[in-house]
Short mmCIF file of C-alpha atoms and ligand atoms in Angstrom, two decimals:
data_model
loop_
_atom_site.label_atom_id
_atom_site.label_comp_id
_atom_site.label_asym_id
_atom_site.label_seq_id
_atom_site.Cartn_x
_atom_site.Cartn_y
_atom_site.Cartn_z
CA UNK A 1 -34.87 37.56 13.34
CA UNK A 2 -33.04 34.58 12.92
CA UNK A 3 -29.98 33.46 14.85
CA UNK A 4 -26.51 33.68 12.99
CA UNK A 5 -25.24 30.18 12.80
CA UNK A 6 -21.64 29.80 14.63
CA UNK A 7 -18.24 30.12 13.07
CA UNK A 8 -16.71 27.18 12.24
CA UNK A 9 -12.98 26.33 14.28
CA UNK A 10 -10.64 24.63 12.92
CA UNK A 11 -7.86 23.24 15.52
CA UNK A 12 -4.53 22.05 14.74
CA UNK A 13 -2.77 19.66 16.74
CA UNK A 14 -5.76 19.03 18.89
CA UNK A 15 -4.63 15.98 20.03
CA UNK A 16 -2.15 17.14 22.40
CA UNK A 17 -2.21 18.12 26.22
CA UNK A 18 -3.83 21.90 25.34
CA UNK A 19 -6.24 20.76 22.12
CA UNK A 20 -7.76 18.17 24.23
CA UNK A 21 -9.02 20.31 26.79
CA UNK A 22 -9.45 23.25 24.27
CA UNK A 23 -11.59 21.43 21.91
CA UNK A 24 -14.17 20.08 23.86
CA UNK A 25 -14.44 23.80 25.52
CA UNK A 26 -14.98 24.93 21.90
CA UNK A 27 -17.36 22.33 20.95
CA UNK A 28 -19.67 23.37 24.46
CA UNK A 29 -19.77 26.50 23.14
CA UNK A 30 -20.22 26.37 19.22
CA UNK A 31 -21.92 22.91 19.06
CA UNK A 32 -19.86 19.69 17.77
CA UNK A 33 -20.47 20.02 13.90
CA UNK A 34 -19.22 23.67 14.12
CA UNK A 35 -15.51 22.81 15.46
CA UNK A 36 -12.88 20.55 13.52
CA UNK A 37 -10.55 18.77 15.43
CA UNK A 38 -6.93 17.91 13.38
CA UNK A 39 -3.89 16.47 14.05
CA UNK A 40 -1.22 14.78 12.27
CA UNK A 41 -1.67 11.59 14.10
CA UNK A 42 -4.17 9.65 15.12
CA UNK A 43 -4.83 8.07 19.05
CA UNK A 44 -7.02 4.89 19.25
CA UNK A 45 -10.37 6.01 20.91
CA UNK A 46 -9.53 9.56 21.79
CA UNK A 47 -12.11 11.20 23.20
CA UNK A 48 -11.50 14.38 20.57
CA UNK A 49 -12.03 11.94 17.99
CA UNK A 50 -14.81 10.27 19.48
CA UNK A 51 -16.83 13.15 20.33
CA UNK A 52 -16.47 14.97 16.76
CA UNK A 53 -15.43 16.02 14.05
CA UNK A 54 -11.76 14.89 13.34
CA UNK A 55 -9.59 15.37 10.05
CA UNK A 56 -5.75 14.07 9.79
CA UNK A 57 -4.01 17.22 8.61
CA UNK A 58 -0.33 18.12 8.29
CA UNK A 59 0.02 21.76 9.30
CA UNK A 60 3.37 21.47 6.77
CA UNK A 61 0.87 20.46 3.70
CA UNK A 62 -0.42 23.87 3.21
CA UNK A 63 -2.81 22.51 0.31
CA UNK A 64 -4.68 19.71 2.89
CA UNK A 65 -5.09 23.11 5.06
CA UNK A 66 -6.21 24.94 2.43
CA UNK A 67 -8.74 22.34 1.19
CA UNK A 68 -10.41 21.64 4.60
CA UNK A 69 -10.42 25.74 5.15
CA UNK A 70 -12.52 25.39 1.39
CA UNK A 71 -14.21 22.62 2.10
CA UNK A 72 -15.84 23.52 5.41
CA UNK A 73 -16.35 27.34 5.64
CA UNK A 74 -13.93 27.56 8.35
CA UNK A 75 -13.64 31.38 9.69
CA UNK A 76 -11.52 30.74 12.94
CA UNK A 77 -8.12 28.48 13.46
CA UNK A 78 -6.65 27.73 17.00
CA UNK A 79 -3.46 26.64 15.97
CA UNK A 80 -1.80 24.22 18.84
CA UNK A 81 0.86 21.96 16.34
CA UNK A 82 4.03 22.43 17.00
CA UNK A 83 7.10 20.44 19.01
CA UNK A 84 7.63 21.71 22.78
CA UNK A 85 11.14 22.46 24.40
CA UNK A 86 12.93 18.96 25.07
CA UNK A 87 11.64 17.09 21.92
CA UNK A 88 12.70 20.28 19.96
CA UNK A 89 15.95 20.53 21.30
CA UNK A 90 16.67 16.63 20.23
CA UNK A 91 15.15 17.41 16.98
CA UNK A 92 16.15 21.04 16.64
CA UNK A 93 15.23 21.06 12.07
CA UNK A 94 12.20 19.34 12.80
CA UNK A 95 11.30 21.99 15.66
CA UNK A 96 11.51 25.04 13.32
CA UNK A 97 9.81 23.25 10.43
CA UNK A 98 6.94 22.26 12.27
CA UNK A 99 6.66 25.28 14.93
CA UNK A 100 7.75 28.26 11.90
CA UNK A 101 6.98 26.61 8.64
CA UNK A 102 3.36 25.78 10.09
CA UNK A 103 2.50 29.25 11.09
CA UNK A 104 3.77 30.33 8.08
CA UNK A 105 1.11 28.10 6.43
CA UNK A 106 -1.67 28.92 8.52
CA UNK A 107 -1.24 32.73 8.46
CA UNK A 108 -0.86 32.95 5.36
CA UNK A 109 -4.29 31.18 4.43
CA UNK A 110 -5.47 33.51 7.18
CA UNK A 111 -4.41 36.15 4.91
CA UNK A 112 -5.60 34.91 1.62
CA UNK A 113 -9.39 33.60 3.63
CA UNK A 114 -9.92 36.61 5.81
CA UNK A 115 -9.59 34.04 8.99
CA UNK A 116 -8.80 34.56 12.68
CA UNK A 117 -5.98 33.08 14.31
CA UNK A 118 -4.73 32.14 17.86
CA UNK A 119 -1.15 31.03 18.05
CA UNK A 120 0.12 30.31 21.32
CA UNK A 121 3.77 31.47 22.63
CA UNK A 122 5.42 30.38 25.82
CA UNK A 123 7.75 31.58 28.51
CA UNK A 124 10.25 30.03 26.67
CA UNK A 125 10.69 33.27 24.22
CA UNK A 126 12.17 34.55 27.50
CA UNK A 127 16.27 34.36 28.17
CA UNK A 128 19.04 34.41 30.59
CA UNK A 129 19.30 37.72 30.44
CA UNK A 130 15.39 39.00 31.07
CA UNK A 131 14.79 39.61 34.76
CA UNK A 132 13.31 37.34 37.39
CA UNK A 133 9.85 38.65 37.14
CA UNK A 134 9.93 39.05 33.30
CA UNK A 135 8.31 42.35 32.12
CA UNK A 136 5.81 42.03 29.27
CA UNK A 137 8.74 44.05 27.27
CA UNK A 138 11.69 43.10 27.48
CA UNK A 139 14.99 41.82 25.02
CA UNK A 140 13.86 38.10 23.55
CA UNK A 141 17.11 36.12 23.68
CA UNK A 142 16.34 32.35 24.03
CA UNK A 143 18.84 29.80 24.60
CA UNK A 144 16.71 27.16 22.92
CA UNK A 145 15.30 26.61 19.13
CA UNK A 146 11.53 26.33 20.42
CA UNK A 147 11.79 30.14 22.42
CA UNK A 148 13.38 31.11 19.32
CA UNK A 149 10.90 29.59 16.74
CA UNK A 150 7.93 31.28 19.18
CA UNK A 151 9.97 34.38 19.19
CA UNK A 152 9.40 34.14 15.68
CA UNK A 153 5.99 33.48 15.90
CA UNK A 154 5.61 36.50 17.83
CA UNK A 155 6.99 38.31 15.16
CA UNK A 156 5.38 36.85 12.36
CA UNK A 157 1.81 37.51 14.15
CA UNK A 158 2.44 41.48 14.53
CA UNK A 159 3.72 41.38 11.16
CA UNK A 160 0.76 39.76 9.82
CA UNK A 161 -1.86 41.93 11.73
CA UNK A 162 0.14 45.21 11.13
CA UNK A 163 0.68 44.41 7.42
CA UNK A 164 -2.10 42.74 6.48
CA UNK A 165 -5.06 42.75 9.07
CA UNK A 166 -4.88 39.37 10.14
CA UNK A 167 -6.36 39.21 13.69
CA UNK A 168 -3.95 36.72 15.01
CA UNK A 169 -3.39 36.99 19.10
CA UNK A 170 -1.42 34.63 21.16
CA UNK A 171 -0.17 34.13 24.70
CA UNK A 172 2.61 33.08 26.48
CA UNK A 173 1.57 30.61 27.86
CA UNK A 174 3.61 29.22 31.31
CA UNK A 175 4.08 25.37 32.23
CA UNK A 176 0.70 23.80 31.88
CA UNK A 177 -0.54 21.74 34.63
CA UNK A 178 -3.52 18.97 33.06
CA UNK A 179 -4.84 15.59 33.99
CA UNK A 180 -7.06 14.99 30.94
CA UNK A 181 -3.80 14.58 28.74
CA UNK A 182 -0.19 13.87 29.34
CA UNK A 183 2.39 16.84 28.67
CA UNK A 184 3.62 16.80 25.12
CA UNK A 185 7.78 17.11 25.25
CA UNK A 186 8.44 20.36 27.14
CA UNK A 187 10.70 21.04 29.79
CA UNK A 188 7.66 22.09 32.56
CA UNK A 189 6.46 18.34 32.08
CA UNK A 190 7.78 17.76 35.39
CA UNK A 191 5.17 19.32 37.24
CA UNK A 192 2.50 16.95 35.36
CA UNK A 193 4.10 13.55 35.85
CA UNK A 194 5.04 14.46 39.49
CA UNK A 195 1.00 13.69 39.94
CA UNK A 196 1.01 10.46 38.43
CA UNK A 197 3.93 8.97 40.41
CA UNK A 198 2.67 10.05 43.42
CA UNK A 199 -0.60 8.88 43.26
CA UNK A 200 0.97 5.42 41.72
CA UNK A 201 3.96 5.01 43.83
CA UNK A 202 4.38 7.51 46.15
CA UNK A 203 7.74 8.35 44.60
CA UNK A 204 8.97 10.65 41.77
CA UNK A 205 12.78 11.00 40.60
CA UNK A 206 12.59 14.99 38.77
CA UNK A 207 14.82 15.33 36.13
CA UNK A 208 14.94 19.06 37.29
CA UNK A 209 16.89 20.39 40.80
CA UNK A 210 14.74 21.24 43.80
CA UNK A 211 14.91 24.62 43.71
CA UNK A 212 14.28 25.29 40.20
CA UNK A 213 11.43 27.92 39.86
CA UNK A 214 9.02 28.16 37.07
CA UNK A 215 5.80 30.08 35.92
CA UNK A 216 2.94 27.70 36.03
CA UNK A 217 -0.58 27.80 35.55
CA UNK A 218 -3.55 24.87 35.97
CA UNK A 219 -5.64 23.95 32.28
CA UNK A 220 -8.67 25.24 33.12
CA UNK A 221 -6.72 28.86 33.69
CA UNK A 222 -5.11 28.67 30.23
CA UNK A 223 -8.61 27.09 28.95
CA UNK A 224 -10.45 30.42 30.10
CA UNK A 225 -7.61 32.65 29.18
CA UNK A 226 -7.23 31.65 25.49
CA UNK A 227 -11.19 32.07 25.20
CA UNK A 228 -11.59 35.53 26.78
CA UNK A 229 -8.43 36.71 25.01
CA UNK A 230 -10.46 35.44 21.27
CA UNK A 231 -13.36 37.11 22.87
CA UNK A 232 -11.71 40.45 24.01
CA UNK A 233 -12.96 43.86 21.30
CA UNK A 234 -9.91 44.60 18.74
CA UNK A 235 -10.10 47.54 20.21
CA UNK A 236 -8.78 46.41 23.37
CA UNK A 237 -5.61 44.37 21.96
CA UNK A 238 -2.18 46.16 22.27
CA UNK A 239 1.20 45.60 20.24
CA UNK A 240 1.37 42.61 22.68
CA UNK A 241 -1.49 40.64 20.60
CA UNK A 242 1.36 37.97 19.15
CA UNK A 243 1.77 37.00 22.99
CA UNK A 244 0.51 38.47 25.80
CA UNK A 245 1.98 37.65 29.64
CA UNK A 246 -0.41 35.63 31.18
CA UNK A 247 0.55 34.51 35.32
CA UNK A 248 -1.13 32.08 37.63
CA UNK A 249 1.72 30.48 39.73
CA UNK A 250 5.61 30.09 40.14
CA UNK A 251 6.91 27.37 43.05
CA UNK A 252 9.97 25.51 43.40
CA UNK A 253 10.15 21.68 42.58
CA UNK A 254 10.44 21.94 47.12
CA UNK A 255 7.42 23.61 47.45
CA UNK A 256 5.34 21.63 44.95
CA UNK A 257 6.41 18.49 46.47
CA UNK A 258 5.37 20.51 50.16
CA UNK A 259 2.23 20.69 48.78
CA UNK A 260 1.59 17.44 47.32
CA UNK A 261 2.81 15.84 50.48
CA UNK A 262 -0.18 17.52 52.30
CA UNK A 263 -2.20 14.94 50.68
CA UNK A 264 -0.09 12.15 49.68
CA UNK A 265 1.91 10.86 52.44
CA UNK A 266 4.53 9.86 52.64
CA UNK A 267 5.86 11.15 49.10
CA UNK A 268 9.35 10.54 48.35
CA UNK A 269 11.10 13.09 45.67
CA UNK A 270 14.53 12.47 44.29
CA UNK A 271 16.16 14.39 42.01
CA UNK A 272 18.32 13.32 38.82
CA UNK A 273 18.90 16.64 36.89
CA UNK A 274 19.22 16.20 32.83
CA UNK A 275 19.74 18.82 30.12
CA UNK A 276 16.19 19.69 30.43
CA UNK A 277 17.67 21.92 33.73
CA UNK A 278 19.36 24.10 31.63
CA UNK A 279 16.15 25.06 29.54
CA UNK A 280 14.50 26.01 32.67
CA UNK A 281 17.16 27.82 34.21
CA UNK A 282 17.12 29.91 31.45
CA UNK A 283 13.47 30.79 31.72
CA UNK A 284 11.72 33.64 34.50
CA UNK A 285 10.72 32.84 37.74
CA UNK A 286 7.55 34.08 37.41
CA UNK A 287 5.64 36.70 34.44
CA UNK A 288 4.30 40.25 34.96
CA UNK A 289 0.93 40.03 33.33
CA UNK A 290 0.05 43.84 33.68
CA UNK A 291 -1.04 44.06 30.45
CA UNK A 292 -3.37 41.13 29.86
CA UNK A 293 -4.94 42.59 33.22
CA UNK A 294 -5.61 45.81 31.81
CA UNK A 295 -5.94 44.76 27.85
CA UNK A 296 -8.83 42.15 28.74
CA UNK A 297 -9.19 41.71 32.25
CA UNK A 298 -7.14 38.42 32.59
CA UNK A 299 -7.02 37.16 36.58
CA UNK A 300 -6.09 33.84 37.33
CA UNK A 301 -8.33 31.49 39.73
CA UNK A 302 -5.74 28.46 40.43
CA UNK A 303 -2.98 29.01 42.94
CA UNK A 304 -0.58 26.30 43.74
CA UNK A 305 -2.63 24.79 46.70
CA UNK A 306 -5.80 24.81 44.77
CA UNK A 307 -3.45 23.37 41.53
CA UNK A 308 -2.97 20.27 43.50
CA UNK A 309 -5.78 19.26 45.04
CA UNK A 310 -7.67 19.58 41.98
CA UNK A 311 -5.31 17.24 40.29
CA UNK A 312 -5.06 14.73 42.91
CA UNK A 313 -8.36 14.59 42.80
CA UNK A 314 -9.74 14.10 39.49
CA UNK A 315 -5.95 12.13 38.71
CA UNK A 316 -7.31 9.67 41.48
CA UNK A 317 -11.00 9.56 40.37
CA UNK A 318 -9.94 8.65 36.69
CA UNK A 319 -7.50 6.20 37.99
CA UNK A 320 -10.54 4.45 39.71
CA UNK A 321 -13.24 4.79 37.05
CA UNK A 322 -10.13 3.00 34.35
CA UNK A 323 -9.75 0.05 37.36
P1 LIG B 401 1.47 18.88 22.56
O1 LIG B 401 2.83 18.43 22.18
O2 LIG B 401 0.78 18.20 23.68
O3 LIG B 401 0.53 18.82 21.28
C1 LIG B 401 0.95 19.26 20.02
C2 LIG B 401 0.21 18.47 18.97
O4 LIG B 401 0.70 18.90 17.70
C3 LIG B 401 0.45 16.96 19.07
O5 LIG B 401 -0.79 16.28 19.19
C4 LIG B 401 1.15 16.60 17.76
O6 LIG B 401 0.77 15.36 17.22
C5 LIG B 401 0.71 17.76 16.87
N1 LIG B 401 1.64 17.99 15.75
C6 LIG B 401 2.99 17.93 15.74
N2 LIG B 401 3.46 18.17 14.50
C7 LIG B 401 2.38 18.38 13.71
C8 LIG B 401 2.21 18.67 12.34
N3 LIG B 401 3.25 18.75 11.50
N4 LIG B 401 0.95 18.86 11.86
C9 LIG B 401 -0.12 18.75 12.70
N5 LIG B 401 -0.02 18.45 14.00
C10 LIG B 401 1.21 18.28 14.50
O7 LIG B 401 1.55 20.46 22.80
P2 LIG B 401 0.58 21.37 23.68
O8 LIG B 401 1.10 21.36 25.06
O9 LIG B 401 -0.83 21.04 23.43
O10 LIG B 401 0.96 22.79 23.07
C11 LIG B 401 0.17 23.46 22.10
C12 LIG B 401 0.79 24.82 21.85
O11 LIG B 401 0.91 25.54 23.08
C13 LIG B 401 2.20 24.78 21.26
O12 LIG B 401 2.36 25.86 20.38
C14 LIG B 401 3.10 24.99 22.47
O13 LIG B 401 4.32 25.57 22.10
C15 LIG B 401 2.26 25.96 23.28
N6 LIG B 401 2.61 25.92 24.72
C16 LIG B 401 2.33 24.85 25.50
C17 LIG B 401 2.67 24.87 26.84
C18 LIG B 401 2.38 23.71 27.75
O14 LIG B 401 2.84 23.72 28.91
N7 LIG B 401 1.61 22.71 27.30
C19 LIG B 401 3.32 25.98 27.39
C20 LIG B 401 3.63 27.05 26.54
C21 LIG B 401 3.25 27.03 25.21
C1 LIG B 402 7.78 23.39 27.45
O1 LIG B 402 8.23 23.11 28.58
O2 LIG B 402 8.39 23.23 26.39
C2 LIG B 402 6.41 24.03 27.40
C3 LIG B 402 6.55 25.52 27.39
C4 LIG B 402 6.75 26.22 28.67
O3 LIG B 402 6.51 26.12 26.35
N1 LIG B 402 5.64 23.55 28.49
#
């Protein structure tokens, strides 16, 4: 009997902090001809571009999508364009076009091609009013345009699986913690570029207070999560397919910088709130992921200790293979 040959994987907006982890965990698995990497830019000697396939694609030019779909057979998308929290609040049209107007593009090829879909949401479909620990139910009533273009998203995924079979499943994701790429414009990318300044310098000045509290989780976390959630039997997916609660870690700015300072001292942190303190005041504390738990068997492995010395430590090896 022969082998069946893989799918092939389209992934939008692999260039950023998620696609350039995701891709190359996609390309381990279904070989390098078998996933396409796209973006709507272009980085000088990326290593997604280096090490594949790579197509310049406009998830807002539905026809490009279309013909590469055509073109190349492709049965699965992972669909990571879109503008984050604090570049989407500066450029609030731009933020719906890209993060509504693209899903609307990509579902409905998924639709008209019979094609799987993963669309990511975020803890930012969460609002002032949802409770500290936020349920996997409960009212969606973001402050900002991202939450509410993912809200959106959310809805547009049920109503795209319910209606038309489309096996689209997303999660909501928390504030990603990554050294192979920077953070892409979001409010959580305080908790990356603390790293970098304190290897560098020793110092940081957070543009978020000392006591703000956010759910967190470390790449390789979200890496595994978004693959065993693709992997997990229909059967097994609830009404919570267009984003499921996924939870690894919630500190304060204090006890990251605690932590940090374990390893890296002395580490100075100063703090210079901006607006991005009232997007994250308006988000949980920390996610009840119940349901992913029971749905698939999600269980995260990074806690905030082990968070930080894995980034300290492969931040500082990179920083001495580049010297
Ligand atoms: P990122 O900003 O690092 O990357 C997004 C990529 O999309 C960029 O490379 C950008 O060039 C590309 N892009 C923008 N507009 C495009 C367009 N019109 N056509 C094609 N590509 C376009 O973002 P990320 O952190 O990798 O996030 C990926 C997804 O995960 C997003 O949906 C985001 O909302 C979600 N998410 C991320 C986090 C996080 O902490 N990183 C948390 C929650 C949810
Ligand atoms: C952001 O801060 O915008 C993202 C997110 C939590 O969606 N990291």
């Amino acid at each position: 009997m022969s082998e069946a040959s893989p799918p092939t994987v389209l992934v939008t907006g692999a260039l950023g902090q998620i696609g350039t982890e995701l891709v190359s965990a996609l390309r381990e698995r279904y070989g390098s001809d078998s996933v396409i990497a796209s973006d709507v830019r272009e980085i000088e000697n990326h290593p997604i571009i280096n090490n594949g396939r790579f197509l310049t694609a406009d998830v807002l030019e539905k026809d490009s999508l279309k013909a590469i779909i055509e073109d190349n057979d492709v049965s699965i998308i992972y669909h990571l364009a879109a503008i984050l929290s604090a570049t989407g609040e500066q450029n609030p049209e731009l933020c719906e076009r890209v993060n509504i107007g693209g899903l609307a593009n990509v579902l409905e090829l998924a639709r008209v091609y019979d094609l799987r879909v993963f669309s990511p949401s975020s803890i930012a479909v969460f609002g002032p009013d949802c409770p500290d620990h936020a349920p996997q139910i409960t009212p969606l009533n973001p402050t900002t345009t991202y939450g509410k273009t993912k809200v959106s998203g959310e809805v547009m995924a049920r109503y795209y699986w319910e209606v038309h079979g489309v096996d689209v499943r997303g999660l909501r994701y928390p504030g990603l913690i990554s050294w192979k790429a920077p953070a892409g414009g979001g409010t959580t990318d305080y908790a990356v570029d603390i790293f970098h300044h304190a290897i560098m310098s020793g110092k940081y000045s957070c543009f978020v207070g000392p006591n703000t509290r956010l759910p967190m989780m470390y790449m390789d976390d979200a890496i595994r999560a978004t693959l065993e959630l693709m992997d997990a039997p229909t059967e097994s997916i609830s009404d919570a397919r267009g984003g499921y609660n996924i939870a690894a870690c919630s500190f304060s700015v204090t006890e990251l910088v605690a932590e940090i300072s374990k390893v890296i001292d002395p580490f100075e942190c100063t703090y210079s709130p901006d607006i991005r303190q009232e997007y994250a005041d308006s988000w949980p504390d920390s996610v009840d992921d119940t349901e992913a738990k029971n749905d698939w068997g999600w269980t995260a492995e990074f806690g905030l200790e082990k968070l930080v010395n894995e980034m300290l430590t492969n931040l500082t090896r990179a920083r001495e293979v580049e010297a």
